[in-house]
Each structure stands twice: as C-alpha cells, then as structure tokens.
C-alpha cells in the first residue's frame, strides 16, 4: 500500500517478498531434512542437501535481482512526520518481523544449543506463548492506531479528536472486564485492546456513514454499506480488523478454561461450571470397521435437561493392539464450549472415566475467522464510483409523459446520483 | 492314558497362563490410555514437562498434562509419578529435578532461564529493541532529508498553473484513499 500510494519502501517490500519465499523453503528444509524433529519428517533421506542447495540458489538470485534493479527501487517520496500512517506501517512490519524472529529462534534454538553445549533442551508451547502473547497484543494495539493516523502527518488536535473516544471505550471495557472477573493480566489487556480497536473501527464507519446519510437521507445501515462499496479496500480492511478483534476476544477467554475428570458409575453426576453431567448408560455399537464404546451423557443446567452427548471410544478391527480412537462430544454456544471425553476405564475402580473441558469464547475465534474471510472478499470487490447523472427534478416533467421525456421539452437540472462504474 | 491326561493338563495350564498374561497386558493397556486424576498443583507442574522425551514408547512431545495423543503409552506413567510426588508433598524443584534425572533437560517444556538458554529468552526482546531503534533512526533520516528538500523560503505561488494544481489534487486524493 505504501509503494502503491506513495512510491515508498520499495526495497523493503522486495526484500519482504524474498525473505518470505526463503523462509517457506527453509521451513520445509528444517522438517524434511530432520534438522528439527517433526511429524512431517516422515521420509528421512538426503533431500536436505538438495534443499540447502536450492536455498543458496534462491538467495543468490534474490541478491542479483536486487542489485540489478535497485535503480528502480528508489523511493519517490520522503516521510513527512514520525506520527503518520506511513510510520505506523513501518512499526507494524517491525512487530511482524519480531514475531517471525521469535518463532524461528525458538524453533532452531534446541539445534544450536545441542551443537554448542551438547545439552539437549526442548522449546515447547509455553515458551512460544510467553514470547508471542506480548507481540500479538502490540500488533492488536497497532491495528487500532493505524487507521486513526493520517497519511503524511497527524496533528495533535487530530490525535486528540480521533483517540479520545476509542481510548475512553477501552478504559470502560477494562473496568467492565475486571468487574466480570478477568484478573489474568494478558486477558485483561487483550479485552481492553479489543474494545479500543472495535471503537476505532466503529468510529471510522460512523463518521463516513454520517456524511453520506446527511447528503442522501438514506438509513444509517444503507449509508454504511454505501460507504463500504465506495472504497472496498479500505472498509473491507476494517472488516478484517474487526474479525481479528473477535479472534483476540476469543483468545482472552483462555483465562477461564477449566477441566474436571471423574470416575463415573451409571446414574452418577459430575459438575463443571454451570453444567451437570449425568452418565445414563454405556453401550457398545458395532460399525463396519470399528466397534464403538459409547457413553450416554445427559447435560443439565439448573436441573433442566439441556441435551444428550455421546462421547465414544472406537476400537478398530484392523489391529487389536491399535489404541482406541477418542471421539469427543461437543456442546458449543457463543459463551462457551463444553467438551466431554470418554477417557477410558479407571484401573483402580474399573469404572468409566469422563474428562470434561469448559472453554469459554471459543466460538468467537471461529466467527472472527469467518469475518476475516468476509472482509477479504469485500476488499476484493471493485469500488463503486459516484457518477453525475442528469435527472429531471420532480415537478418539472408533466404527468403522463414518463418514457417520452425527450419528446417533450423540459428543463433538465443536474442532480447527483450514485451508480456503479 | 495317564500320559494323555498329563498332556491335557499341561495344555490347560498353558492356556491359563496365556489368558492371564493377556488379561494383565489388557489391564496395563487400559491403564496406559487413561489419564490420571490431577490436582491443580500437579496440573501446574505437569504444564512444565513434556511427554514422550527420551523414551521409545511415544514421540508426541506434548505438554504432559495436555497430551491428547491417542493411546499415548508414555503420559500415563509420567502422570502417575507426578501425582505420587505431589501427594508426597515434594517441592516443585525436586519434582522437576527427578524428571530431569530420568529423562534429561529436554523433558522441560521450556528452556531453563540460565546460561546459554537465556539467549532464547532475550533474543525476541533484543530484536524488538534493535528494530525499534532502527525504525526510529530510518524515519529520522527520512525526515531530515525531507526537510532539506523543501526550499528555505516559500516560493512564488502565483505561478502555479491550474494543471499543476489539478495534478497535485489528484495525487493527494490517490495517496489518501486507503
């Protein structure tokens, strides 16, 4: 966008393209060569050397292409201010690159550590969560800040005008979330930023739609749709941002994840959150290529039956030593997901065991994904342009001559109408 | 006749032994597929350990308390050891140390915050800090260059043609569209 609009950051763009391709190949090299243990390293062979050679050739090609064409990559404009849309793009790029460094260094560190110290260590999910959560939150913050900054230069007055509302909304969101029980630091910050970003996006739509509404007299919703169709890339982009807000909101729910495991006799119950699970019975169901051991679990809320869930374990006929497959039963709502797992039989009591998980806001992550896809589709649509149409002003055309306007003389007056190009 | 009866008795004994062995194996298999009951403390400590390290039983390398590898033959034993240690009242450091002694440092789900491993922890922060400095330096350089390119005094504005003005307007509109 920077290159297209302002002819800037061409070298940066070209190198981002080069690095992206090189990293894709490097990722494949790491897993397929066996450098990093992976389930994808299913075929150990000398293919790693070929990959390494290919990476070298690609790097050389990139360098030659860059040095041969660098005259065309001169920037056409200069940056006018530190606080501007352009600089927000730079910071945004920086955060994404830092995230890339964090993932790459975490992935490769066990290899380097073993080479250097002979000591084998693991870098698992807790490391990546600790390192990437702050980076993700910074990115979310910039998602809210970027659209509010003007191209070239943002004045102090503009900053105050644009940020006051969303910041206030974010502060209120923080207080409400805290009152609702969000105590985990990252979850609280995440929800606060979600409200802030949602505020900035809403403000953008509101301001644009208000102008169109004042001119056309259409409803607010129609004006917002019209606004979006006039600049699909910009407003489609905002819809994508809103999808990200929903996804991050879903992530914030992790603070309330919980699980309970219990040996269950038929007729006994267990409690998880507001739900009571009652094991009604167990049965066995032979299928074509497996036999399913099935639990019939009644889900109750406030002593009222909500639904039946049927978690099962599948024993496949192919190999008796093959471990049973677990089929999870899910009850999903906008508020939370309840997963019920038939975890096997307790060796001590010989009773079937239920492992239940209650994960809040999971559906918002899926919804956010759908909104991101929708926003992308909107951004791909061509812009609708305002066109000047000559139209008769009501009252100047005599009754009964509709369709014969050109046959009769009347005074045409220009009036603005919207139309597709 | 007696010889045949003895042979039959031995066959029955052999079958009984096979059945017994099979039932023991079945019970062991069932036990292995079951996740042990966990206290909050066991869950917390188990979150710092990986399953499937240093053992040929399973190569899943998932967080011990979250191992969802179907039929994992490793997690059940590790969880049982963990629960027993927690029940005994061992400290977290002792429990982790015992696991390290058995499986090596790779059993920890994240690098310990000491020695060379600190590089893994500080590298992303250092990259962010260095990147921020670089971006601020680049922007400052652009700003200085931009300021130098602007004429010191305001030039004559009367000479601006309408064509130039229209072009400037079109450029401004294009650049501020998104």
Coordinates of C-alpha atoms in Angstrom, one line a residue:
Chain A
X1 CA 0.0 0.0 0.0
X2 CA 2.9 2.3 0.8
X3 CA 4.5 1.6 -2.5
X4 CA 1.3 2.0 -4.4
X5 CA 0.1 5.2 -2.8
X6 CA 3.4 7.0 -2.1
X7 CA 6.1 5.2 -4.0
X8 CA 7.9 4.4 -0.8
X9 CA 9.5 1.4 0.9
X10 CA 10.1 -0.4 -2.4
X11 CA 13.4 -2.0 -1.2
X12 CA 11.7 -3.1 2.0
X13 CA 8.8 -4.7 0.0
X14 CA 11.0 -6.5 -2.4
X15 CA 13.1 -7.9 0.5
X16 CA 10.0 -9.0 2.4
X17 CA 8.9 -10.9 -0.7
X18 CA 12.4 -12.5 -1.0
X19 CA 12.5 -13.4 2.7
X20 CA 9.0 -14.8 2.8
X21 CA 9.9 -17.3 0.0
X22 CA 13.2 -18.1 1.5
X23 CA 11.6 -18.8 4.9
X24 CA 9.0 -21.1 3.3
X25 CA 11.8 -23.1 1.8
X26 CA 13.8 -23.0 5.0
X27 CA 10.8 -24.3 7.0
X28 CA 10.4 -27.2 4.6
X29 CA 14.1 -27.9 4.7
X30 CA 14.1 -28.0 8.5
X31 CA 11.3 -30.5 8.8
X32 CA 12.2 -32.7 5.8
X33 CA 15.9 -32.8 6.4
X34 CA 15.5 -34.0 10.0
X35 CA 17.3 -30.9 11.5
X36 CA 14.2 -30.3 13.6
X37 CA 12.2 -33.3 14.8
X38 CA 8.8 -33.2 13.2
X39 CA 5.9 -35.4 12.2
X40 CA 6.5 -34.1 8.7
X41 CA 10.0 -35.6 8.6
X42 CA 8.4 -38.9 7.6
X43 CA 10.8 -39.6 4.8
X44 CA 14.4 -39.3 6.0
X45 CA 16.7 -39.0 3.1
X46 CA 19.5 -36.9 1.6
X47 CA 16.8 -34.5 0.3
X48 CA 18.1 -31.9 2.9
X49 CA 21.3 -31.3 0.9
X50 CA 19.2 -30.5 -2.2
X51 CA 17.1 -28.1 -0.2
X52 CA 20.2 -26.4 1.1
X53 CA 21.5 -26.0 -2.4
X54 CA 18.2 -24.7 -3.6
X55 CA 18.1 -22.1 -0.8
X56 CA 21.6 -21.0 -1.8
X57 CA 20.5 -20.6 -5.5
X58 CA 17.3 -18.6 -4.4
X59 CA 19.4 -16.3 -2.2
X60 CA 21.9 -15.7 -5.0
X61 CA 19.0 -15.0 -7.4
X62 CA 17.4 -12.5 -5.0
X63 CA 20.7 -10.7 -4.5
X64 CA 21.4 -10.5 -8.2
X65 CA 17.8 -9.3 -8.9
X66 CA 18.1 -6.7 -6.2
X67 CA 21.4 -5.2 -7.3
X68 CA 20.5 -5.3 -10.9
X69 CA 17.2 -3.4 -10.3
X70 CA 18.0 -1.2 -7.4
X71 CA 17.8 2.0 -9.5
X72 CA 14.1 1.3 -9.9
X73 CA 13.6 0.9 -6.2
X74 CA 14.5 4.4 -5.3
X75 CA 11.9 6.0 -3.0
X76 CA 9.7 8.6 -4.7
X77 CA 8.7 10.4 -1.5
X78 CA 10.1 11.1 1.9
X79 CA 8.4 10.6 5.2
X80 CA 6.9 13.8 6.5
X81 CA 6.3 13.0 10.2
X82 CA 7.1 10.5 12.9
X83 CA 3.4 10.2 13.7
X84 CA 1.8 9.3 10.4
X85 CA 0.1 6.4 8.6
X86 CA 3.4 5.6 6.9
X87 CA 5.4 5.2 10.2
X88 CA 2.6 3.0 11.6
X89 CA 3.1 0.7 8.6
X90 CA 6.8 0.5 9.5
X91 CA 6.1 -0.3 13.1
X92 CA 3.5 -2.9 12.1
X93 CA 6.1 -4.5 9.8
X94 CA 8.6 -4.5 12.7
X95 CA 6.3 -6.3 15.1
X96 CA 5.5 -9.0 12.5
X97 CA 9.2 -9.5 11.9
X98 CA 10.0 -9.7 15.6
X99 CA 7.3 -12.4 15.8
X100 CA 9.0 -14.2 13.0
X101 CA 12.4 -13.9 14.8
X102 CA 10.8 -15.3 18.0
X103 CA 9.3 -18.3 16.2
X104 CA 12.4 -19.0 14.2
X105 CA 14.8 -18.7 17.1
X106 CA 12.6 -20.8 19.3
X107 CA 12.4 -23.5 16.6
X108 CA 16.1 -23.5 15.9
X109 CA 17.4 -23.0 19.5
X110 CA 17.4 -26.7 20.5
X111 CA 19.5 -27.5 17.5
X112 CA 22.0 -24.7 18.2
X113 CA 22.0 -25.5 21.9
X114 CA 22.9 -29.1 21.3
X115 CA 25.7 -28.1 18.8
X116 CA 27.2 -25.5 21.2
X117 CA 26.8 -27.1 24.6
X118 CA 26.0 -30.8 23.8
X119 CA 22.9 -30.3 26.0
X120 CA 19.6 -31.2 24.5
X121 CA 16.7 -28.9 25.5
X122 CA 13.1 -28.5 24.4
X123 CA 11.3 -25.4 23.4
X124 CA 7.6 -26.1 23.7
X125 CA 4.3 -24.3 23.6
X126 CA 4.8 -22.4 27.0
X127 CA 7.9 -20.6 25.5
X128 CA 6.1 -19.6 22.4
X129 CA 3.1 -18.4 24.4
X130 CA 5.2 -16.3 26.7
X131 CA 7.1 -14.7 23.9
X132 CA 4.4 -14.2 21.3
X133 CA 1.5 -13.0 23.5
X134 CA 3.0 -9.6 24.2
X135 CA 4.0 -9.3 20.5
X136 CA 0.4 -10.2 19.5
X137 CA -1.0 -7.6 21.8
X138 CA 1.3 -4.9 20.4
X139 CA 0.1 -5.9 16.9
X140 CA -3.6 -5.6 18.1
X141 CA -2.8 -2.2 19.5
X142 CA -1.3 -1.0 16.2
X143 CA -4.4 -2.4 14.4
X144 CA -6.4 0.2 16.3
X145 CA -3.9 3.0 16.0
X146 CA -3.0 2.7 12.3
X147 CA -6.4 3.7 10.8
X148 CA -6.7 6.8 13.0
X149 CA -3.4 8.2 11.8
X150 CA -3.4 10.5 8.7
X151 CA -1.2 10.0 5.7
X152 CA 1.9 12.2 5.8
X153 CA 1.3 13.9 9.1
X154 CA -1.1 13.7 12.0
X155 CA -1.7 16.8 14.0
X156 CA -2.0 16.8 17.8
X157 CA -5.6 18.0 17.5
X158 CA -6.4 15.2 15.1
X159 CA -4.9 12.7 17.6
X160 CA -7.0 14.0 20.4
X161 CA -10.1 14.0 18.3
X162 CA -9.6 10.5 16.9
X163 CA -8.3 8.7 20.0
X164 CA -10.4 10.2 22.8
X165 CA -13.5 8.1 22.1
X166 CA -11.8 4.7 21.5
X167 CA -9.5 5.2 24.5
X168 CA -12.4 6.0 26.7
X169 CA -14.2 2.9 25.4
X170 CA -11.2 0.8 26.0
X171 CA -10.9 2.1 29.6
X172 CA -14.6 1.3 30.2
X173 CA -14.1 -2.1 28.7
X174 CA -11.2 -2.7 31.0
X175 CA -13.2 -1.8 34.1
X176 CA -16.2 -3.9 33.0
X177 CA -13.9 -6.9 32.2
X178 CA -12.2 -6.6 35.6
X179 CA -15.6 -6.4 37.3
X180 CA -16.7 -9.6 35.4
X181 CA -13.7 -11.4 36.8
X182 CA -10.9 -11.1 34.3
X183 CA -7.9 -11.0 36.6
X184 CA -5.2 -12.6 34.4
X185 CA -3.1 -9.7 33.1
X186 CA -2.8 -10.6 29.4
X187 CA -6.5 -11.5 29.2
X188 CA -7.5 -8.1 30.7
X189 CA -5.1 -6.2 28.4
X190 CA -6.4 -8.2 25.4
X191 CA -10.0 -7.4 26.1
X192 CA -9.2 -3.7 26.7
X193 CA -7.4 -3.5 23.4
X194 CA -10.3 -5.4 21.7
X195 CA -12.7 -2.7 22.8
X196 CA -10.3 0.0 21.8
X197 CA -9.8 -1.4 18.3
X198 CA -13.5 -2.0 17.9
X199 CA -14.1 1.6 18.9
X200 CA -11.7 2.9 16.3
X201 CA -13.3 0.8 13.5
X202 CA -16.8 1.8 14.6
X203 CA -15.8 5.5 14.6
X204 CA -14.4 5.2 11.1
X205 CA -17.7 3.7 9.8
X206 CA -19.8 6.1 11.8
X207 CA -18.1 9.2 10.5
X208 CA -18.2 8.2 6.9
X209 CA -21.8 6.9 7.1
X210 CA -22.9 10.1 8.8
X211 CA -21.6 12.2 5.9
X212 CA -23.4 10.1 3.3
X213 CA -26.6 10.0 5.4
X214 CA -26.7 13.7 5.6
X215 CA -26.4 14.0 1.9
X216 CA -28.6 11.2 0.7
X217 CA -31.1 10.8 3.6
X218 CA -30.7 7.0 3.5
X219 CA -30.7 4.9 6.6
X220 CA -27.6 4.6 8.7
X221 CA -27.0 1.0 7.7
X222 CA -27.6 1.7 4.0
X223 CA -25.1 4.6 4.3
X224 CA -22.5 2.4 5.9
X225 CA -23.0 -0.2 3.1
X226 CA -22.7 2.6 0.5
X227 CA -19.6 3.9 2.3
X228 CA -18.0 0.4 2.2
X229 CA -18.8 -0.1 -1.5
X230 CA -17.2 3.3 -2.4
X231 CA -13.9 2.2 -1.0
X232 CA -14.0 -1.6 -0.7
X233 CA -10.3 -2.0 0.1
X234 CA -10.3 0.4 3.0
X235 CA -13.5 -0.7 4.6
X236 CA -13.0 -4.3 3.7
X237 CA -9.7 -3.9 5.6
X238 CA -11.6 -2.6 8.6
X239 CA -13.9 -5.6 8.5
X240 CA -10.8 -7.8 8.5
X241 CA -9.6 -5.8 11.6
X242 CA -13.0 -6.4 13.3
X243 CA -12.5 -10.2 12.6
X244 CA -9.2 -10.0 14.3
X245 CA -10.8 -8.3 17.3
X246 CA -13.3 -11.2 17.6
X247 CA -10.4 -13.7 17.4
X248 CA -8.4 -12.0 20.1
X249 CA -11.6 -11.7 22.2
X250 CA -11.9 -15.4 21.9
X251 CA -8.2 -15.9 23.0
X252 CA -8.9 -13.8 26.1
X253 CA -11.4 -16.5 27.2
X254 CA -8.4 -18.9 27.8
X255 CA -8.1 -17.3 31.3
X256 CA -11.3 -19.2 32.3
X257 CA -10.6 -22.6 30.8
X258 CA -11.2 -25.4 33.2
X259 CA -11.4 -29.2 33.2
X260 CA -12.7 -31.9 35.5
X261 CA -12.1 -35.7 35.4
X262 CA -14.1 -38.2 37.4
X263 CA -14.8 -42.0 37.6
X264 CA -18.5 -42.4 36.9
X265 CA -21.0 -45.1 37.7
X266 CA -24.1 -45.2 35.6
X267 CA -26.5 -42.7 37.3
X268 CA -23.8 -40.7 38.9
X269 CA -23.2 -37.0 38.2
X270 CA -20.3 -34.5 37.9
X271 CA -20.3 -30.7 37.9
X272 CA -18.3 -28.4 35.6
X273 CA -19.2 -24.7 35.6
X274 CA -23.0 -24.3 35.3
X275 CA -23.4 -27.8 33.8
X276 CA -24.2 -31.1 35.5
X277 CA -23.2 -34.2 33.6
X278 CA -25.1 -37.4 34.3
X279 CA -23.9 -40.7 33.0
X280 CA -27.1 -42.5 32.0
X281 CA -25.6 -45.7 30.5
X282 CA -22.9 -47.2 28.4
X283 CA -23.4 -49.2 25.2
X284 CA -21.5 -50.9 22.5
X285 CA -22.2 -50.2 18.8
X286 CA -20.6 -52.4 16.1
X287 CA -19.9 -50.5 12.9
X288 CA -18.4 -51.6 9.6
X289 CA -14.7 -51.3 10.5
X290 CA -14.8 -50.5 14.2
X291 CA -16.7 -51.1 17.4
X292 CA -17.7 -48.0 19.4
X293 CA -18.0 -48.0 23.2
X294 CA -20.4 -45.2 23.8
X295 CA -21.4 -43.1 26.8
X296 CA -24.8 -41.7 27.0
X297 CA -24.3 -38.4 29.0
X298 CA -27.2 -36.2 29.9
X299 CA -26.3 -32.5 30.2
X300 CA -28.3 -30.5 32.7
X301 CA -28.4 -26.8 33.5
X302 CA -30.3 -25.5 36.5
X303 CA -31.7 -29.1 36.9
X304 CA -33.3 -28.9 33.5
X305 CA -32.2 -31.2 30.7
X306 CA -30.3 -29.4 28.0
X307 CA -29.2 -32.1 25.7
X308 CA -27.6 -35.6 25.4
X309 CA -24.0 -36.0 24.5
X310 CA -22.4 -39.2 23.2
X311 CA -18.6 -39.4 23.7
X312 CA -17.2 -42.7 22.4
X313 CA -14.0 -44.7 22.1
X314 CA -13.6 -46.6 18.8
X315 CA -11.7 -49.9 18.6
X316 CA -10.8 -50.5 15.0
X317 CA -10.8 -54.1 13.8
X318 CA -7.6 -53.9 11.7
X319 CA -5.2 -54.4 14.6
X320 CA -6.2 -55.4 18.1
X321 CA -3.1 -53.7 19.5
X322 CA -4.1 -50.4 17.9
X323 CA -5.1 -47.9 20.7
X324 CA -8.7 -46.8 20.7
X325 CA -9.7 -43.6 19.0
X326 CA -11.4 -41.0 21.1
X327 CA -14.5 -39.2 19.7
X328 CA -15.2 -36.0 21.7
X329 CA -18.8 -34.9 22.2
X330 CA -19.2 -31.1 22.0
X331 CA -21.8 -28.7 23.1
X332 CA -21.0 -25.3 21.6
X333 CA -22.5 -21.9 22.4
X334 CA -21.4 -18.3 21.9
X335 CA -20.5 -18.2 25.6
X336 CA -18.5 -21.4 25.9
X337 CA -17.7 -24.8 24.5
X338 CA -18.3 -28.0 26.6
X339 CA -16.2 -30.9 25.5
X340 CA -16.9 -34.3 27.0
X341 CA -14.3 -37.1 26.6
X342 CA -14.7 -40.8 27.4
X343 CA -11.2 -41.1 28.8
X344 CA -11.2 -44.9 29.4
X345 CA -11.6 -47.0 32.5
X346 CA -10.0 -46.4 35.8
X347 CA -7.5 -49.2 36.6
X348 CA -8.3 -48.8 40.3
X349 CA -12.1 -48.8 40.2
X350 CA -12.8 -50.3 36.8
X351 CA -15.3 -47.5 36.3
X352 CA -15.6 -45.5 33.1
X353 CA -13.9 -42.0 33.4
X354 CA -15.3 -38.8 32.0
X355 CA -12.9 -35.9 31.3
X356 CA -14.9 -32.7 30.7
X357 CA -13.5 -29.4 29.5
X358 CA -15.2 -26.0 29.6
X359 CA -13.5 -23.5 27.3
X360 CA -15.2 -20.0 27.1
X361 CA -15.5 -17.9 23.9
X362 CA -14.1 -20.5 21.5
X363 CA -16.9 -19.8 19.0
X364 CA -15.8 -16.2 18.7
X365 CA -12.5 -17.4 17.3
X366 CA -14.4 -19.2 14.5
X367 CA -16.7 -16.3 14.0
X368 CA -13.7 -14.0 13.7
X369 CA -12.2 -16.2 11.1
X370 CA -15.5 -16.0 9.1
X371 CA -15.5 -12.2 9.4
X372 CA -11.8 -12.0 8.2
X373 CA -12.8 -14.1 5.1
X374 CA -15.9 -11.8 4.5
X375 CA -13.7 -8.7 4.9
X376 CA -11.2 -10.0 2.4
X377 CA -14.0 -10.7 -0.1
X378 CA -15.3 -7.2 0.3
X379 CA -11.8 -5.8 -0.2
X380 CA -11.6 -7.7 -3.5
X381 CA -14.7 -6.1 -4.9
X382 CA -14.3 -3.1 -7.3
X383 CA -15.1 0.3 -5.9
X384 CA -18.5 1.8 -6.6
X385 CA -17.9 5.3 -8.0
X386 CA -20.1 8.4 -7.8
X387 CA -21.4 9.4 -11.3
X388 CA -23.0 12.6 -12.4
X389 CA -26.4 11.8 -13.9
X390 CA -28.8 14.3 -15.5
X391 CA -32.2 13.8 -14.0
X392 CA -35.4 15.7 -14.1
X393 CA -36.2 17.5 -10.9
X394 CA -39.6 16.2 -9.7
X395 CA -42.4 18.6 -10.8
X396 CA -40.7 19.8 -13.9
X397 CA -41.9 16.9 -16.0
X398 CA -45.6 16.9 -16.8
X399 CA -47.7 13.9 -15.7
X400 CA -48.3 11.2 -18.2
X401 CA -45.2 11.6 -20.3
X402 CA -43.0 9.3 -18.5
X403 CA -40.9 7.4 -21.0
X404 CA -41.3 10.1 -23.6
X405 CA -39.1 12.7 -21.8
X406 CA -37.2 13.5 -24.9
X407 CA -40.3 14.1 -27.0
X408 CA -41.4 17.0 -24.8
X409 CA -39.3 20.0 -23.8
X410 CA -38.4 20.3 -20.1
X411 CA -35.7 21.9 -18.1
X412 CA -33.2 19.4 -17.1
X413 CA -31.2 20.1 -13.9
X414 CA -28.2 18.2 -12.8
X415 CA -28.6 16.1 -9.7
X416 CA -26.1 13.7 -8.0
X417 CA -27.0 10.0 -8.1
X418 CA -24.9 7.1 -7.2
X419 CA -24.2 4.4 -9.7
X420 CA -21.8 1.6 -10.4
X421 CA -18.9 2.1 -12.8
Chain B
X1 CA -4.0 -92.8 29.2
X2 CA -2.2 -91.2 32.2
X3 CA 0.2 -89.6 29.7
X4 CA -2.6 -88.2 27.7
X5 CA -4.2 -86.7 30.9
X6 CA -1.0 -85.1 31.9
X7 CA -0.5 -83.6 28.4
X8 CA -4.1 -82.2 28.5
X9 CA -3.4 -80.8 32.0
X10 CA -0.3 -79.0 30.7
X11 CA -2.2 -77.7 27.7
X12 CA -4.8 -76.3 30.0
X13 CA -2.2 -74.7 32.2
X14 CA -0.5 -73.2 29.2
X15 CA -3.8 -71.7 28.0
X16 CA -4.5 -70.4 31.5
X17 CA -1.1 -68.7 31.6
X18 CA -1.7 -67.2 28.1
X19 CA -5.1 -65.9 29.2
X20 CA -3.6 -64.5 32.4
X21 CA -0.8 -62.8 30.5
X22 CA -3.3 -61.4 28.0
X23 CA -5.6 -60.0 30.7
X24 CA -2.6 -58.4 32.5
X25 CA -1.5 -56.9 29.2
X26 CA -5.0 -55.7 28.6
X27 CA -5.3 -54.1 32.0
X28 CA -1.9 -52.5 31.5
X29 CA -3.0 -51.1 28.1
X30 CA -6.2 -49.8 29.6
X31 CA -4.2 -48.1 32.4
X32 CA -1.8 -46.6 29.9
X33 CA -4.6 -45.0 27.9
X34 CA -6.1 -43.4 30.9
X35 CA -5.0 -40.0 32.1
X36 CA -4.5 -39.9 35.9
X37 CA -6.5 -37.8 38.2
X38 CA -4.8 -34.5 38.7
X39 CA -4.7 -31.9 41.4
X40 CA -4.3 -28.2 40.5
X41 CA -0.7 -28.4 41.7
X42 CA 0.0 -31.5 39.6
X43 CA -1.5 -29.7 36.6
X44 CA 0.7 -26.7 37.1
X45 CA 3.9 -28.7 37.4
X46 CA 2.8 -31.0 34.6
X47 CA 2.5 -27.9 32.4
X48 CA 6.3 -27.5 32.7
X49 CA 7.0 -31.0 31.5
X50 CA 6.9 -32.7 28.1
X51 CA 5.6 -36.1 27.3
X52 CA 7.4 -38.6 25.1
X53 CA 11.0 -37.4 25.8
X54 CA 13.9 -39.9 25.9
X55 CA 11.6 -42.9 25.6
X56 CA 10.9 -45.2 22.6
X57 CA 7.3 -45.6 23.8
X58 CA 5.9 -42.4 22.3
X59 CA 7.3 -39.4 20.4
X60 CA 4.4 -37.0 20.9
X61 CA 6.4 -34.2 22.7
X62 CA 3.2 -32.6 24.0
X63 CA 2.7 -30.8 27.3
X64 CA 2.4 -33.7 29.8
X65 CA -0.9 -32.6 31.3
X66 CA -2.4 -31.8 27.8
X67 CA -1.1 -34.9 26.0
X68 CA -4.0 -35.8 23.7
X69 CA -2.0 -38.3 21.7
X70 CA -4.4 -41.1 21.2
X71 CA -3.1 -44.2 23.0
X72 CA 0.0 -42.4 24.3
X73 CA 1.9 -45.1 26.2
X74 CA 4.1 -42.6 28.0
X75 CA 2.0 -40.0 29.6
X76 CA 0.1 -42.3 32.0
X77 CA 3.3 -43.5 33.7
X78 CA 4.7 -39.9 33.9
X79 CA 1.4 -38.5 35.3
X80 CA 1.3 -41.3 37.9
X81 CA 4.9 -40.4 39.0
X82 CA 4.0 -36.8 39.1
X83 CA 0.8 -37.4 41.2
X84 CA 2.7 -39.5 43.6
X85 CA 5.4 -36.9 44.1
X86 CA 2.8 -34.2 44.6
X87 CA 0.9 -36.4 47.1
X88 CA 4.2 -36.9 49.0
X89 CA 4.5 -33.1 49.2
X90 CA 7.7 -32.8 47.2
X91 CA 8.7 -29.3 46.2
X92 CA 8.3 -28.3 42.5
X93 CA 12.1 -28.0 42.1
X94 CA 12.6 -31.6 43.5
X95 CA 9.9 -33.0 41.2
X96 CA 11.3 -31.3 38.1
X97 CA 14.8 -32.4 39.1
X98 CA 13.7 -36.0 39.4
X99 CA 12.2 -35.9 36.0
X100 CA 15.4 -34.3 34.6
X101 CA 17.4 -37.0 36.2
X102 CA 15.3 -39.6 34.5
X103 CA 14.6 -38.1 31.0
X104 CA 17.3 -35.3 30.7
X105 CA 16.8 -31.5 30.4
X106 CA 14.7 -32.0 27.2
X107 CA 11.8 -33.1 29.4
X108 CA 11.3 -29.4 30.4
X109 CA 8.7 -27.8 28.2
X110 CA 10.7 -24.5 28.0
X111 CA 14.4 -23.7 28.3
X112 CA 15.6 -23.1 31.8
X113 CA 16.4 -19.4 32.5
X114 CA 20.1 -19.9 32.9
X115 CA 23.4 -20.0 30.9
X116 CA 23.2 -20.2 27.2
X117 CA 19.4 -20.7 27.3
X118 CA 19.0 -17.1 28.2
X119 CA 19.7 -16.3 24.6
X120 CA 16.4 -17.9 23.6
X121 CA 14.5 -15.8 26.1
X122 CA 16.2 -12.5 25.4
X123 CA 16.5 -12.7 21.6
X124 CA 13.0 -11.7 20.7
X125 CA 13.1 -8.7 23.1
X126 CA 16.5 -7.7 21.8
X127 CA 15.2 -8.0 18.2
X128 CA 12.3 -5.7 19.1
X129 CA 14.6 -3.2 20.8
X130 CA 17.1 -3.2 17.9
X131 CA 14.2 -3.0 15.4
X132 CA 12.6 0.0 17.1
X133 CA 15.9 1.8 17.2
X134 CA 16.5 1.1 13.5
X135 CA 13.0 2.2 12.5
X136 CA 13.3 5.4 14.5
X137 CA 16.7 6.1 13.0
X138 CA 15.4 5.5 9.5
X139 CA 12.4 7.7 10.0
X140 CA 14.6 10.5 11.5
X141 CA 16.9 10.3 8.5
X142 CA 14.0 10.5 6.1
X143 CA 12.6 13.5 8.0
X144 CA 16.0 15.3 7.8
X145 CA 16.3 14.5 4.1
X146 CA 12.7 15.7 3.5
X147 CA 13.3 18.9 5.4
X148 CA 16.4 19.6 3.3
X149 CA 14.5 19.1 0.1
X150 CA 11.9 21.8 1.0
X151 CA 13.0 25.3 -0.3
X152 CA 14.0 27.6 2.6
X153 CA 11.5 30.3 1.7
X154 CA 8.1 29.9 0.3
X155 CA 8.3 30.2 -3.4
X156 CA 6.0 32.2 -5.6
X157 CA 2.6 30.7 -5.5
X158 CA 1.1 32.8 -8.2
X159 CA 3.0 30.9 -10.9
X160 CA 1.3 27.6 -10.0
X161 CA -0.7 26.6 -13.1
X162 CA -4.2 25.1 -12.8
X163 CA -2.9 21.9 -14.5
X164 CA -0.2 21.5 -11.7
X165 CA -2.8 22.2 -9.1
X166 CA -5.2 19.6 -10.6
X167 CA -2.3 17.1 -10.7
X168 CA -1.4 17.8 -7.1
X169 CA -5.1 17.3 -6.0
X170 CA -5.3 14.0 -7.9
X171 CA -2.1 12.8 -6.2
X172 CA -3.3 13.8 -2.8
X173 CA -6.6 12.0 -3.4
X174 CA -4.8 8.9 -4.6
X175 CA -2.4 8.8 -1.7
X176 CA -5.0 9.3 1.0
X177 CA -7.7 6.9 -0.4
X178 CA -7.0 3.9 2.0

